[in-house]
GROMACS .gro file of C-alpha atoms in nm:
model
  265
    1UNK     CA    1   0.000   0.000   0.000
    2UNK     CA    2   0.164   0.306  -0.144
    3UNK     CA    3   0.103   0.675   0.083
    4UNK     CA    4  -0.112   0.889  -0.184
    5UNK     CA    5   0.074   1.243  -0.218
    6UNK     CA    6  -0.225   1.407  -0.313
    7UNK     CA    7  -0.430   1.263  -0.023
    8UNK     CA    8  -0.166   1.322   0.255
    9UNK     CA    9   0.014   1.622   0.081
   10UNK     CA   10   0.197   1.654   0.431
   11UNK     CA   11   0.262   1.270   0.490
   12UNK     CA   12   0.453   1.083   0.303
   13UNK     CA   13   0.716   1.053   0.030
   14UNK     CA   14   0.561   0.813  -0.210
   15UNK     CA   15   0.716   0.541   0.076
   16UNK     CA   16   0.503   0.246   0.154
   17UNK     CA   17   0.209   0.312   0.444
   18UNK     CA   18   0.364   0.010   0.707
   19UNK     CA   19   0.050  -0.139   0.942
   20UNK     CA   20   0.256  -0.428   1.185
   21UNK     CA   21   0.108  -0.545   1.469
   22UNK     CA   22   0.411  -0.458   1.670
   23UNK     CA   23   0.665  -0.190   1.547
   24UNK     CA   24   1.015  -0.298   1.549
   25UNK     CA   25   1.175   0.046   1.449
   26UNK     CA   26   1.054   0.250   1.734
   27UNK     CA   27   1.299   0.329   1.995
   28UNK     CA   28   1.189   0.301   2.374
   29UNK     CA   29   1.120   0.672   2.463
   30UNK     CA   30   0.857   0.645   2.195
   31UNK     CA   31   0.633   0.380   2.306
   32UNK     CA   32   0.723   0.546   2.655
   33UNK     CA   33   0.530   0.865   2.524
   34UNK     CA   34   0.339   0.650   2.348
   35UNK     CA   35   0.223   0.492   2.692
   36UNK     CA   36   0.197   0.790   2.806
   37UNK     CA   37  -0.109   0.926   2.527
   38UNK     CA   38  -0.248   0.556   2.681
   39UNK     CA   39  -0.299   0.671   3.003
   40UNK     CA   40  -0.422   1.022   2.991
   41UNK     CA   41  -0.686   0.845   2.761
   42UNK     CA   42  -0.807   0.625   3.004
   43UNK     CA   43  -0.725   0.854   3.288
   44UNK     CA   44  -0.939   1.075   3.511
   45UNK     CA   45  -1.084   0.796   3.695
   46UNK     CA   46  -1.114   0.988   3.985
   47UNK     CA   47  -1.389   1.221   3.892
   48UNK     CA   48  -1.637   0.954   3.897
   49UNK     CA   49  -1.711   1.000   4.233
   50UNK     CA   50  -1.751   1.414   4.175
   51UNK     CA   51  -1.973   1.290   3.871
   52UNK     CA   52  -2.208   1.088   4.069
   53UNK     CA   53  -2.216   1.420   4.387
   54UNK     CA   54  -2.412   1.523   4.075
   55UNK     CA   55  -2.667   1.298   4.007
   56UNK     CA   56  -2.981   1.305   4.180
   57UNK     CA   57  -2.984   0.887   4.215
   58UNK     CA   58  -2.616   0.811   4.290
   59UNK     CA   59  -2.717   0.446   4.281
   60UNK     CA   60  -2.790   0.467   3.872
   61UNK     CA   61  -2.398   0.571   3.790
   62UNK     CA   62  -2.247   0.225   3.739
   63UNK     CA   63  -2.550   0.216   3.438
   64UNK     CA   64  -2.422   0.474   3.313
   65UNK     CA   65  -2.087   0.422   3.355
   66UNK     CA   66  -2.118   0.087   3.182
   67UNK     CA   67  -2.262   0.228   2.875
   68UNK     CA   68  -2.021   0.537   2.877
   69UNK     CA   69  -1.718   0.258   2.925
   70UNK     CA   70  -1.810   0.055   2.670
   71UNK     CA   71  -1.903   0.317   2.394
   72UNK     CA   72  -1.558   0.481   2.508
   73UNK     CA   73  -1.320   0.162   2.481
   74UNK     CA   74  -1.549   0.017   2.125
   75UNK     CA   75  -1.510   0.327   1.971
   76UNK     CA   76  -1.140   0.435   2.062
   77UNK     CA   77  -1.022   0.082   1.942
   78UNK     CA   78  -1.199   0.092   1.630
   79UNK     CA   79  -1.134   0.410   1.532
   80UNK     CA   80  -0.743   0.402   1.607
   81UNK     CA   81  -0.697   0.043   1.460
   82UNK     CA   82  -0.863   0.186   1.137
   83UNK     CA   83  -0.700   0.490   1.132
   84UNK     CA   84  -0.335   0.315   1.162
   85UNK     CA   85  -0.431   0.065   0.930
   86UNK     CA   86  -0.495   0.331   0.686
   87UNK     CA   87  -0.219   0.570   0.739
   88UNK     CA   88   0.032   0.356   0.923
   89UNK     CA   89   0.408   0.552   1.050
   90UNK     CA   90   0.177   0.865   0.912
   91UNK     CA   91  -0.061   0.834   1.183
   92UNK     CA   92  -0.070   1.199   1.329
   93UNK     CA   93  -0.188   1.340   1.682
   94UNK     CA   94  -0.479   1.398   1.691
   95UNK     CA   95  -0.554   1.248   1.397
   96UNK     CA   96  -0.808   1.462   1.180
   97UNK     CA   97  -0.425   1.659   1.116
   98UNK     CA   98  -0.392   1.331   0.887
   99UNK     CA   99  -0.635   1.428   0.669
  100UNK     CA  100  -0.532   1.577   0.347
  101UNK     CA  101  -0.787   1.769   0.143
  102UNK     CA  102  -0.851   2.068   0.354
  103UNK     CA  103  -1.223   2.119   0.387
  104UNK     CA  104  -1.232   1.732   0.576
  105UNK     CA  105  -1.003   1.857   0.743
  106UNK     CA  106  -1.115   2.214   0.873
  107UNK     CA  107  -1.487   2.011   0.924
  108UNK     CA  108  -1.320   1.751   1.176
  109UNK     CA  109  -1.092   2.077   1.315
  110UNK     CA  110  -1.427   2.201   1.399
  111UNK     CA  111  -1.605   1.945   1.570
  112UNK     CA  112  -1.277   1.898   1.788
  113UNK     CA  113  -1.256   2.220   1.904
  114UNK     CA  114  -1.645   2.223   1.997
  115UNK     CA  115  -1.594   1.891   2.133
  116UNK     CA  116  -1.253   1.992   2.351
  117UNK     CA  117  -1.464   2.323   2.439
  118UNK     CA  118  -1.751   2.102   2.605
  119UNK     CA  119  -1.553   1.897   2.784
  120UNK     CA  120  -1.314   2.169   2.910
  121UNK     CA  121  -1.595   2.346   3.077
  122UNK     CA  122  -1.710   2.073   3.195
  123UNK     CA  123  -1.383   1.962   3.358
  124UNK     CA  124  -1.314   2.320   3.456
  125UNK     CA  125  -1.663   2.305   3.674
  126UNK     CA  126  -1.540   1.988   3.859
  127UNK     CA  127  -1.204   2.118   3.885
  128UNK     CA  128  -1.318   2.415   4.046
  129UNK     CA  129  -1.563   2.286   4.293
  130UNK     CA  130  -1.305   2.017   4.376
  131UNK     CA  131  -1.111   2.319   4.463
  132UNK     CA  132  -1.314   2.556   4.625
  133UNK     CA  133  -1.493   2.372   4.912
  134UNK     CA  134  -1.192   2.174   5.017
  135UNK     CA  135  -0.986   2.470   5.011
  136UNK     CA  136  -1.140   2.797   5.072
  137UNK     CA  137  -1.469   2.728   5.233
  138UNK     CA  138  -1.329   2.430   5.456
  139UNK     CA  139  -0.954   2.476   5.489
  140UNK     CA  140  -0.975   2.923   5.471
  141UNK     CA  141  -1.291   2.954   5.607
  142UNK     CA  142  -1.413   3.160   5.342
  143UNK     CA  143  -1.785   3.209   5.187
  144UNK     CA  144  -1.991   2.954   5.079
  145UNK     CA  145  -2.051   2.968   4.691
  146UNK     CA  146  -2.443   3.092   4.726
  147UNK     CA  147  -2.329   3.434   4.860
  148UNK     CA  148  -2.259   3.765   4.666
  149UNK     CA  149  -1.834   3.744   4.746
  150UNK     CA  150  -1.817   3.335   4.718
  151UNK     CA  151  -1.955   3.404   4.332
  152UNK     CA  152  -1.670   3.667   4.285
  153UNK     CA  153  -1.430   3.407   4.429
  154UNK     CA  154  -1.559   3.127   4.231
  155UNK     CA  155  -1.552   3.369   3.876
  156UNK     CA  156  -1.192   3.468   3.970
  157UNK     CA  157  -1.118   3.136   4.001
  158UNK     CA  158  -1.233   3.015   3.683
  159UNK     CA  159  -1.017   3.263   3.522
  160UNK     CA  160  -0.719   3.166   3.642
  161UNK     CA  161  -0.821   2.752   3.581
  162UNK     CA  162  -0.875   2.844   3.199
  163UNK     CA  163  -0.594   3.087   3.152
  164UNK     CA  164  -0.322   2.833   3.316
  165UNK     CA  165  -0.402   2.590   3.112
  166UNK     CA  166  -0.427   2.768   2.771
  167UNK     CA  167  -0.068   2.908   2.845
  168UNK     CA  168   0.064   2.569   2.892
  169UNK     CA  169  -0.092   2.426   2.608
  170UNK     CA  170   0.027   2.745   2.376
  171UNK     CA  171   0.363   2.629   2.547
  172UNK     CA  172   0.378   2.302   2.429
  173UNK     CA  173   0.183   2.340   2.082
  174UNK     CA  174   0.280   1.967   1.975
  175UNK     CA  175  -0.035   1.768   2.084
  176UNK     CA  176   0.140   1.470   2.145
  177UNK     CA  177   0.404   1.578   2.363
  178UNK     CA  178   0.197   1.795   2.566
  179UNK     CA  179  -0.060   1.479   2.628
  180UNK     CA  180   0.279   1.300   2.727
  181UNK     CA  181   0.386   1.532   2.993
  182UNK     CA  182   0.076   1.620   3.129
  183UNK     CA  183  -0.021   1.227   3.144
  184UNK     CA  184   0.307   1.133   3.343
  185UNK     CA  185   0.321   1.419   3.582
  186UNK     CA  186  -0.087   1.434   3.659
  187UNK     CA  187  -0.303   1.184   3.521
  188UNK     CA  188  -0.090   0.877   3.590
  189UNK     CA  189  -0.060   1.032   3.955
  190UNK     CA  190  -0.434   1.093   4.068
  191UNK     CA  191  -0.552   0.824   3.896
  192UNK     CA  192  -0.298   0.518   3.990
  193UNK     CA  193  -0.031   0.665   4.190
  194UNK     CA  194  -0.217   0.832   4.471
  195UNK     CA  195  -0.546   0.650   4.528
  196UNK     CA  196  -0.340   0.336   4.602
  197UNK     CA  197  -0.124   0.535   4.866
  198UNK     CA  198  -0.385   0.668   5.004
  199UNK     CA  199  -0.507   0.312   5.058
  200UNK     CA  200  -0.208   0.216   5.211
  201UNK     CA  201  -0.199   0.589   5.431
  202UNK     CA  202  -0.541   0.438   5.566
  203UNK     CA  203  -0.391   0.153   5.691
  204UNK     CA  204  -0.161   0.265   5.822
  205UNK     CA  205  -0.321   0.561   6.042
  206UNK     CA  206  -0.588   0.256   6.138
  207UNK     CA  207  -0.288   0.012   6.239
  208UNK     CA  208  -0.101   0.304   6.405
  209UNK     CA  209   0.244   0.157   6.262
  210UNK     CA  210   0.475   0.350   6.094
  211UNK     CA  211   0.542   0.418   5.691
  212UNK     CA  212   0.777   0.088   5.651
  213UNK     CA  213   0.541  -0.132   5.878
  214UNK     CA  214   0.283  -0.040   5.657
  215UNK     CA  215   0.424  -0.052   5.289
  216UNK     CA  216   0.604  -0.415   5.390
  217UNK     CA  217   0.216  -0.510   5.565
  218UNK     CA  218   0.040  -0.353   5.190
  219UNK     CA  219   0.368  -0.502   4.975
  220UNK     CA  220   0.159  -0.563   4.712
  221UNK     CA  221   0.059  -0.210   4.649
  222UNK     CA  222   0.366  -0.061   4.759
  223UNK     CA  223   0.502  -0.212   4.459
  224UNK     CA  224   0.233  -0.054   4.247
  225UNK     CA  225   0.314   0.273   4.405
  226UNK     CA  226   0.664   0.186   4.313
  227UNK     CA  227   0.596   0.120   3.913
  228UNK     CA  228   0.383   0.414   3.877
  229UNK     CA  229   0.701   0.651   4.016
  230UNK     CA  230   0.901   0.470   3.766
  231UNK     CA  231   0.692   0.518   3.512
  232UNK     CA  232   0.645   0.912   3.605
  233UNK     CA  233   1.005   0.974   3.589
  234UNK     CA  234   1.051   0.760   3.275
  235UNK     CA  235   0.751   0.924   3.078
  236UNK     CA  236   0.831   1.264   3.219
  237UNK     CA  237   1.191   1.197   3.083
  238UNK     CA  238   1.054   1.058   2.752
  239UNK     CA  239   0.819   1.320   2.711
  240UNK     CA  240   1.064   1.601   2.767
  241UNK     CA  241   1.321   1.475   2.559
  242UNK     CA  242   1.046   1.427   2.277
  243UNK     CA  243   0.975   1.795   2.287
  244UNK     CA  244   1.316   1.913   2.249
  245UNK     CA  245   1.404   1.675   1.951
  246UNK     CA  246   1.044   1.839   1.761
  247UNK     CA  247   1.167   2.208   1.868
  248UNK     CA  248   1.534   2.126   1.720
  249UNK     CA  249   1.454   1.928   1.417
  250UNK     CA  250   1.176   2.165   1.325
  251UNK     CA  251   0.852   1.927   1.320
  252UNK     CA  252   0.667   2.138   1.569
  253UNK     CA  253   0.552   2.497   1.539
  254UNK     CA  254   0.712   2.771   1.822
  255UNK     CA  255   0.542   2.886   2.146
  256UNK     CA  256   0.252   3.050   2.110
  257UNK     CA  257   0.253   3.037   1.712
  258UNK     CA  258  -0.081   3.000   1.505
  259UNK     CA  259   0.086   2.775   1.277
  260UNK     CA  260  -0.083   2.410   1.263
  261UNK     CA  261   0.183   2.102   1.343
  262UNK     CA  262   0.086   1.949   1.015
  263UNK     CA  263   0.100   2.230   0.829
  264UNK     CA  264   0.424   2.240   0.657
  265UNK     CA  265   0.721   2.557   0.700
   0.00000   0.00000   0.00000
């Protein structure tokens, strides 16, 4: 299968599209970052139980979470094995950049954005609330969000939760390596990494033993703890690295540019 020119006018050389099962010419800090895009896709589990504070029958969210799960996993697996098998070492990040004829293209840019949009402000509501009752109303003392001043604290707030993040990702403006750093240094952590030491903190405040009594009594998860450190540093490291070889060998616009990744220089 021969890469069209004309239908990936920014992919491809006239080399052969390769589909295998297993890539053999992919060093280890790829499928490291590679990893990485894994878990910030299936990441987040911990917002499940902010989800369901939101329901008015708690006891209906594993229905829904069923459906949600398996819609999620059928669609991301069919989708990316088609894609790859399609477009192969071409694959791109997200992936409507592999179109080639521009109006596809600008259509799926479209829906992403509105999609990305929807769940940002959604994510930026449960963010916030996850922030403000722990921290200013409980911890600071401060107003509760139905007063006059606790909705001028919560606005201010929700400033400063979109504006950090839209500097960071105008930072970083290769998809792919910002979903790789931002997967190993906070996804992989409050989804795997800290609710199983938190686990093992519980046991060990209800056992009154110390840190080593407890991680040699929970040895099993202490050595999950353990992996998921190894792979933060690793996929931090990976991710990093990634980043400056796309800044040096040019394959990724500057910070805050306008310029698409796939677009050509």
């Amino acid at each position: 299968m021969v890469a069209d020119t004309d239908t990936y006018p920014y992919f491809g050389d006239g080399s052969p599209v390769r589909a295998e099962l297993v890539r053999t010419d992919v060093d280890f800090e790829t499928q490291l970052v590679a990893a990485m895009n894994m878990v910030n896709a299936y990441g987040g589990g911990v917002l499940f139980v902010e989800l369901m504070s939101e329901m008015r029958n708690a006891r209906e969210f594993w229905k829904a979470f069923a459906m949600a799960w398996t819609l999620v996993v059928v669609v991301y697996l069919t989708y990316g094995l088609y894609v790859y098998s399609q477009q192969g070492q071409f694959t791109y990040v997200p992936a409507v950049q592999g179109i080639g004829p521009h109006a596809p293209r600008t259509a799926g840019n479209i829906i992403n954005i509105l999609i990305h949009i929807t769940s940002a402000a959604m994510y930026c509501n449960v963010t916030i609330k996850s922030l403000y009752y722990p921290i200013v109303v409980d911890r600071f003392k401060g107003l509760l969000l139905k007063t006059r001043k606790g909705h001028f604290v919560w606005c201010i707030m929700a400033v400063v939760v979109w504006i950090f993040p839209f500097i960071i990702a105008s930072v970083i403006p290769n998809f792919g390596d910002l979903v790789g750093v931002v997967a190993s240094l906070f996804v992989l952590q409050y989804t795997y990494t800290l609710s199983v030491f938190f686990v093992i903190a519980e046991a060990r405040l209800n056992a009154q033993q110390t840190w080593f009594e407890a991680a040699r009594k929970c040895w099993i998860k202490s050595i999950y703890v353990f992996l998921c450190l190894v792979a933060t540093v690793l996929g931090t490291y990976s991710s990093i690295r990634a980043m400056v070889l796309d800044v040096r060998e040019g394959t990724t616009p500057s910070a805050f540019s306008c310029r698409s990744p796939a677009q050509p220089r």
